[in-house]
mmCIF file of C-alpha atoms in Angstrom:
data_model
loop_
_atom_site.group_PDB
_atom_site.id
_atom_site.type_symbol
_atom_site.label_atom_id
_atom_site.label_comp_id
_atom_site.label_asym_id
_atom_site.label_seq_id
_atom_site.Cartn_x
_atom_site.Cartn_y
_atom_site.Cartn_z
ATOM 1 C CA UNK A 1 0.000 0.000 0.000
ATOM 2 C CA UNK A 2 2.881 2.391 0.777
ATOM 3 C CA UNK A 3 4.381 1.678 -2.641
ATOM 4 C CA UNK A 4 1.073 2.517 -4.337
ATOM 5 C CA UNK A 5 0.869 5.768 -2.348
ATOM 6 C CA UNK A 6 4.379 6.778 -3.360
ATOM 7 C CA UNK A 7 3.786 6.014 -7.015
ATOM 8 C CA UNK A 8 0.329 7.441 -7.507
ATOM 9 C CA UNK A 9 -0.311 9.670 -4.494
ATOM 10 C CA UNK A 10 1.551 12.988 -4.214
ATOM 11 C CA UNK A 11 2.567 13.543 -7.867
ATOM 12 C CA UNK A 12 -0.807 12.856 -9.434
ATOM 13 C CA UNK A 13 -2.720 14.650 -6.682
ATOM 14 C CA UNK A 14 -0.823 17.861 -7.409
ATOM 15 C CA UNK A 15 -1.441 17.510 -11.133
ATOM 16 C CA UNK A 16 -5.144 16.879 -10.588
ATOM 17 C CA UNK A 17 -5.478 19.965 -8.366
ATOM 18 C CA UNK A 18 -3.665 22.200 -10.860
ATOM 19 C CA UNK A 19 -5.682 20.806 -13.764
ATOM 20 C CA UNK A 20 -8.939 21.285 -11.860
ATOM 21 C CA UNK A 21 -8.105 24.905 -11.047
ATOM 22 C CA UNK A 22 -7.288 25.613 -14.685
ATOM 23 C CA UNK A 23 -10.608 24.173 -15.838
ATOM 24 C CA UNK A 24 -12.497 26.156 -13.202
ATOM 25 C CA UNK A 25 -10.773 29.317 -14.402
ATOM 26 C CA UNK A 26 -11.690 28.544 -18.009
ATOM 27 C CA UNK A 27 -15.340 27.908 -17.121
ATOM 28 C CA UNK A 28 -15.530 31.074 -15.007
ATOM 29 C CA UNK A 29 -13.975 33.142 -17.787
ATOM 30 C CA UNK A 30 -16.476 31.723 -20.288
ATOM 31 C CA UNK A 31 -19.409 32.624 -18.010
ATOM 32 C CA UNK A 32 -18.137 36.176 -17.450
ATOM 33 C CA UNK A 33 -17.432 36.640 -21.160
ATOM 34 C CA UNK A 34 -20.936 35.407 -22.046
ATOM 35 C CA UNK A 35 -22.477 37.988 -19.706
ATOM 36 C CA UNK A 36 -20.358 40.896 -20.900
ATOM 37 C CA UNK A 37 -19.836 40.016 -24.560
ATOM 38 C CA UNK A 38 -22.831 37.937 -25.609
ATOM 39 C CA UNK A 39 -22.599 38.870 -29.286
ATOM 40 C CA UNK A 40 -18.898 38.088 -29.531
ATOM 41 C CA UNK A 41 -19.522 34.785 -27.729
ATOM 42 C CA UNK A 42 -22.120 33.765 -30.309
ATOM 43 C CA UNK A 43 -19.704 34.649 -33.094
ATOM 44 C CA UNK A 44 -16.954 32.623 -31.442
ATOM 45 C CA UNK A 45 -19.259 29.626 -30.988
ATOM 46 C CA UNK A 46 -20.318 29.860 -34.640
ATOM 47 C CA UNK A 47 -16.701 29.878 -35.800
ATOM 48 C CA UNK A 48 -15.856 26.975 -33.497
ATOM 49 C CA UNK A 49 -18.857 24.956 -34.703
ATOM 50 C CA UNK A 50 -17.915 25.612 -38.338
ATOM 51 C CA UNK A 51 -14.349 24.488 -37.683
ATOM 52 C CA UNK A 52 -15.586 21.292 -36.001
ATOM 53 C CA UNK A 53 -17.872 20.558 -38.953
ATOM 54 C CA UNK A 54 -14.946 20.959 -41.358
ATOM 55 C CA UNK A 55 -12.744 18.690 -39.241
ATOM 56 C CA UNK A 56 -15.457 16.017 -39.077
ATOM 57 C CA UNK A 57 -16.099 16.285 -42.827
ATOM 58 C CA UNK A 58 -12.401 15.780 -43.549
ATOM 59 C CA UNK A 59 -12.381 12.782 -41.189
ATOM 60 C CA UNK A 60 -15.357 11.187 -42.948
ATOM 61 C CA UNK A 61 -13.854 11.874 -46.378
ATOM 62 C CA UNK A 62 -10.599 10.214 -45.308
ATOM 63 C CA UNK A 63 -12.551 7.002 -44.721
ATOM 64 C CA UNK A 64 -13.623 6.882 -48.353
ATOM 65 C CA UNK A 65 -10.091 6.213 -49.605
ATOM 66 C CA UNK A 66 -9.734 2.686 -48.119
ATOM 67 C CA UNK A 67 -13.315 1.888 -49.125
ATOM 68 C CA UNK A 68 -12.647 2.910 -52.726
ATOM 69 C CA UNK A 69 -9.359 0.976 -52.731
ATOM 70 C CA UNK A 70 -11.125 -2.129 -51.394
ATOM 71 C CA UNK A 71 -13.766 -1.786 -54.101
ATOM 72 C CA UNK A 72 -11.103 -1.492 -56.800
ATOM 73 C CA UNK A 73 -9.220 -4.495 -55.418
ATOM 74 C CA UNK A 74 -12.357 -6.566 -55.927
ATOM 75 C CA UNK A 75 -11.764 -6.300 -59.683
ATOM 76 C CA UNK A 76 -9.142 -8.500 -61.304
ATOM 77 C CA UNK A 77 -7.236 -5.596 -62.864
ATOM 78 C CA UNK A 78 -6.683 -4.050 -59.418
ATOM 79 C CA UNK A 79 -6.042 -7.156 -57.358
ATOM 80 C CA UNK A 80 -3.155 -6.948 -54.886
ATOM 81 C CA UNK A 81 -1.156 -9.571 -53.025
ATOM 82 C CA UNK A 82 -2.452 -10.963 -49.739
ATOM 83 C CA UNK A 83 0.450 -11.503 -47.336
ATOM 84 C CA UNK A 84 0.319 -14.927 -45.714
ATOM 85 C CA UNK A 85 2.553 -17.671 -44.350
ATOM 86 C CA UNK A 86 0.292 -20.352 -45.764
ATOM 87 C CA UNK A 87 2.337 -23.166 -47.261
ATOM 88 C CA UNK A 88 5.676 -21.857 -46.018
ATOM 89 C CA UNK A 89 6.666 -25.115 -44.319
ATOM 90 C CA UNK A 90 4.737 -27.469 -46.606
ATOM 91 C CA UNK A 91 6.680 -29.641 -49.025
ATOM 92 C CA UNK A 92 5.690 -32.475 -51.282
ATOM 93 C CA UNK A 93 6.206 -36.102 -50.311
ATOM 94 C CA UNK A 94 7.742 -36.466 -53.766
ATOM 95 C CA UNK A 95 10.400 -34.287 -55.353
ATOM 96 C CA UNK A 96 10.929 -30.732 -54.061
ATOM 97 C CA UNK A 97 12.943 -27.757 -55.261
ATOM 98 C CA UNK A 98 13.805 -25.223 -52.534
ATOM 99 C CA UNK A 99 15.941 -22.178 -53.284
ATOM 100 C CA UNK A 100 17.380 -19.810 -50.643
ATOM 101 C CA UNK A 101 18.506 -16.404 -51.885
ATOM 102 C CA UNK A 102 20.798 -14.573 -49.439
ATOM 103 C CA UNK A 103 20.774 -10.859 -50.092
ATOM 104 C CA UNK A 104 24.109 -8.970 -50.112
ATOM 105 C CA UNK A 105 26.020 -12.187 -49.415
ATOM 106 C CA UNK A 106 29.258 -12.396 -51.363
ATOM 107 C CA UNK A 107 30.063 -15.875 -52.659
ATOM 108 C CA UNK A 108 33.650 -15.426 -51.450
ATOM 109 C CA UNK A 109 32.403 -15.025 -47.876
ATOM 110 C CA UNK A 110 30.351 -18.195 -48.179
ATOM 111 C CA UNK A 111 33.423 -20.054 -49.419
ATOM 112 C CA UNK A 112 35.432 -18.758 -46.446
ATOM 113 C CA UNK A 113 32.660 -19.824 -44.076
ATOM 114 C CA UNK A 114 32.614 -23.260 -45.670
ATOM 115 C CA UNK A 115 36.399 -23.622 -45.348
ATOM 116 C CA UNK A 116 36.571 -22.496 -41.708
ATOM 117 C CA UNK A 117 33.245 -23.815 -40.368
ATOM 118 C CA UNK A 118 32.107 -26.678 -42.614
ATOM 119 C CA UNK A 119 29.702 -27.882 -39.935
ATOM 120 C CA UNK A 120 27.525 -24.876 -40.779
ATOM 121 C CA UNK A 121 26.431 -26.666 -43.944
ATOM 122 C CA UNK A 122 26.064 -30.130 -42.428
ATOM 123 C CA UNK A 123 22.261 -30.002 -42.313
ATOM 124 C CA UNK A 124 21.904 -28.727 -45.902
ATOM 125 C CA UNK A 125 21.927 -32.175 -47.464
ATOM 126 C CA UNK A 126 20.517 -32.531 -50.950
ATOM 127 C CA UNK A 127 21.321 -28.945 -51.972
ATOM 128 C CA UNK A 128 23.519 -27.860 -54.883
ATOM 129 C CA UNK A 129 25.939 -24.997 -54.342
ATOM 130 C CA UNK A 130 26.528 -23.071 -57.572
ATOM 131 C CA UNK A 131 29.893 -21.409 -56.999
ATOM 132 C CA UNK A 132 30.028 -19.804 -60.440
ATOM 133 C CA UNK A 133 26.832 -17.761 -60.088
ATOM 134 C CA UNK A 134 26.865 -13.955 -60.281
ATOM 135 C CA UNK A 135 24.296 -11.227 -59.793
ATOM 136 C CA UNK A 136 22.371 -9.990 -62.813
ATOM 137 C CA UNK A 137 21.267 -6.531 -61.703
ATOM 138 C CA UNK A 138 21.718 -4.205 -58.749
ATOM 139 C CA UNK A 139 20.283 -3.214 -56.327
ATOM 140 C CA UNK A 140 18.201 -6.055 -54.908
ATOM 141 C CA UNK A 141 14.855 -4.606 -56.000
ATOM 142 C CA UNK A 142 16.015 -5.077 -59.599
ATOM 143 C CA UNK A 143 18.100 -8.197 -59.109
ATOM 144 C CA UNK A 144 15.307 -10.328 -57.631
ATOM 145 C CA UNK A 145 12.820 -9.671 -60.470
ATOM 146 C CA UNK A 146 15.607 -10.507 -62.896
ATOM 147 C CA UNK A 147 16.074 -13.810 -61.087
ATOM 148 C CA UNK A 148 12.358 -14.606 -60.921
ATOM 149 C CA UNK A 149 11.115 -13.291 -64.244
ATOM 150 C CA UNK A 150 14.228 -13.202 -66.403
ATOM 151 C CA UNK A 151 13.422 -9.598 -67.279
ATOM 152 C CA UNK A 152 16.313 -7.364 -68.373
ATOM 153 C CA UNK A 153 16.222 -3.771 -69.655
ATOM 154 C CA UNK A 154 16.405 -3.563 -73.426
ATOM 155 C CA UNK A 155 18.277 -0.876 -75.410
ATOM 156 C CA UNK A 156 16.070 2.187 -75.814
ATOM 157 C CA UNK A 157 13.437 0.906 -73.369
ATOM 158 C CA UNK A 158 11.937 3.400 -70.934
ATOM 159 C CA UNK A 159 13.103 2.266 -67.499
ATOM 160 C CA UNK A 160 9.831 3.175 -65.765
ATOM 161 C CA UNK A 161 7.962 1.016 -68.281
ATOM 162 C CA UNK A 162 10.430 -1.797 -67.671
ATOM 163 C CA UNK A 163 9.949 -1.646 -63.882
ATOM 164 C CA UNK A 164 6.167 -1.478 -64.115
ATOM 165 C CA UNK A 165 5.833 -4.311 -66.630
ATOM 166 C CA UNK A 166 8.707 -6.628 -65.740
ATOM 167 C CA UNK A 167 6.274 -9.314 -64.557
ATOM 168 C CA UNK A 168 3.911 -9.016 -67.522
ATOM 169 C CA UNK A 169 5.968 -11.033 -69.992
ATOM 170 C CA UNK A 170 7.174 -13.597 -67.470
ATOM 171 C CA UNK A 171 7.139 -17.256 -68.463
ATOM 172 C CA UNK A 172 9.496 -18.786 -65.902
ATOM 173 C CA UNK A 173 7.057 -19.227 -63.009
ATOM 174 C CA UNK A 174 4.247 -20.053 -65.416
ATOM 175 C CA UNK A 175 6.375 -22.817 -66.931
ATOM 176 C CA UNK A 176 6.989 -24.213 -63.436
ATOM 177 C CA UNK A 177 3.267 -24.225 -62.706
ATOM 178 C CA UNK A 178 2.441 -25.732 -66.094
ATOM 179 C CA UNK A 179 4.902 -28.545 -65.313
ATOM 180 C CA UNK A 180 2.766 -29.531 -62.319
ATOM 181 C CA UNK A 181 4.638 -27.637 -59.633
ATOM 182 C CA UNK A 182 3.197 -25.220 -57.113
ATOM 183 C CA UNK A 183 5.414 -22.178 -56.521
ATOM 184 C CA UNK A 184 5.601 -20.133 -53.320
ATOM 185 C CA UNK A 185 7.808 -17.034 -53.042
ATOM 186 C CA UNK A 186 8.467 -15.741 -49.519
ATOM 187 C CA UNK A 187 10.019 -12.383 -48.622
ATOM 188 C CA UNK A 188 9.783 -9.531 -46.121
ATOM 189 C CA UNK A 189 10.406 -6.796 -48.703
ATOM 190 C CA UNK A 190 8.081 -7.522 -51.596
ATOM 191 C CA UNK A 191 6.894 -4.369 -53.372
ATOM 192 C CA UNK A 192 3.344 -5.426 -54.212
ATOM 193 C CA UNK A 193 2.597 -2.519 -56.523
ATOM 194 C CA UNK A 194 5.419 -3.525 -58.873
ATOM 195 C CA UNK A 195 3.725 -6.866 -59.684
ATOM 196 C CA UNK A 196 0.346 -5.466 -60.704
ATOM 197 C CA UNK A 197 -1.329 -7.492 -63.399
ATOM 198 C CA UNK A 198 0.619 -10.653 -62.599
ATOM 199 C CA UNK A 199 -0.828 -13.845 -61.129
ATOM 200 C CA UNK A 200 0.361 -12.988 -57.613
ATOM 201 C CA UNK A 201 -1.069 -15.851 -55.621
ATOM 202 C CA UNK A 202 2.458 -17.260 -55.329
ATOM 203 C CA UNK A 203 3.766 -14.306 -53.305
ATOM 204 C CA UNK A 204 3.838 -14.323 -49.503
ATOM 205 C CA UNK A 205 5.342 -11.950 -46.965
ATOM 206 C CA UNK A 206 7.544 -12.912 -44.010
ATOM 207 C CA UNK A 207 9.027 -11.077 -41.019
ATOM 208 C CA UNK A 208 12.531 -11.989 -42.223
ATOM 209 C CA UNK A 209 13.994 -11.851 -45.712
ATOM 210 C CA UNK A 210 13.981 -15.175 -47.531
ATOM 211 C CA UNK A 211 12.778 -16.390 -50.893
ATOM 212 C CA UNK A 212 11.847 -19.996 -51.523
ATOM 213 C CA UNK A 213 10.022 -22.096 -54.039
ATOM 214 C CA UNK A 214 8.393 -25.371 -53.224
ATOM 215 C CA UNK A 215 6.401 -28.012 -54.977
#
């Protein structure tokens, strides 16, 4: 009980008294002003009411944006990705292909890690390490689409058009699906708006960066 008194007693009591006195002063001033300056008070109340109406109208209008966006998303041409972990840890009882992409990881560092601490890779049985692989584009936001879609800028192509449409002409993931595989891509930094118009049910978002594909 003494601890409660020390924590919540003296400090908050003083604040409550000061706050109460301030409010009493405000109320008293409003009463006196209304008696002496009734016309000015009505004008002030009118201005205040108008300001409150404007604030409320802006608040209501701000709610229309998400509603309109939700309505647009209901149409196929405006569909966006739904972030989910569904299927992250599911693999086939048959043959699986799982790919881990480590961002900003130099192959030379991986080789050094393998030479000095080979036990790090002991549990990664069944994987193939491609030592002769190199990045296709930088930074990552361009390199990953190049990896997934095989899209590269063409001479004379507008770069904004390339970025916006780099998933439109993709055949790689479609070929995987047509071969009877189910593909799941997992990341924590997927820019949904860049994949508009693509069949995006294969994309999922994670709290940590990792891409994988599974059957």
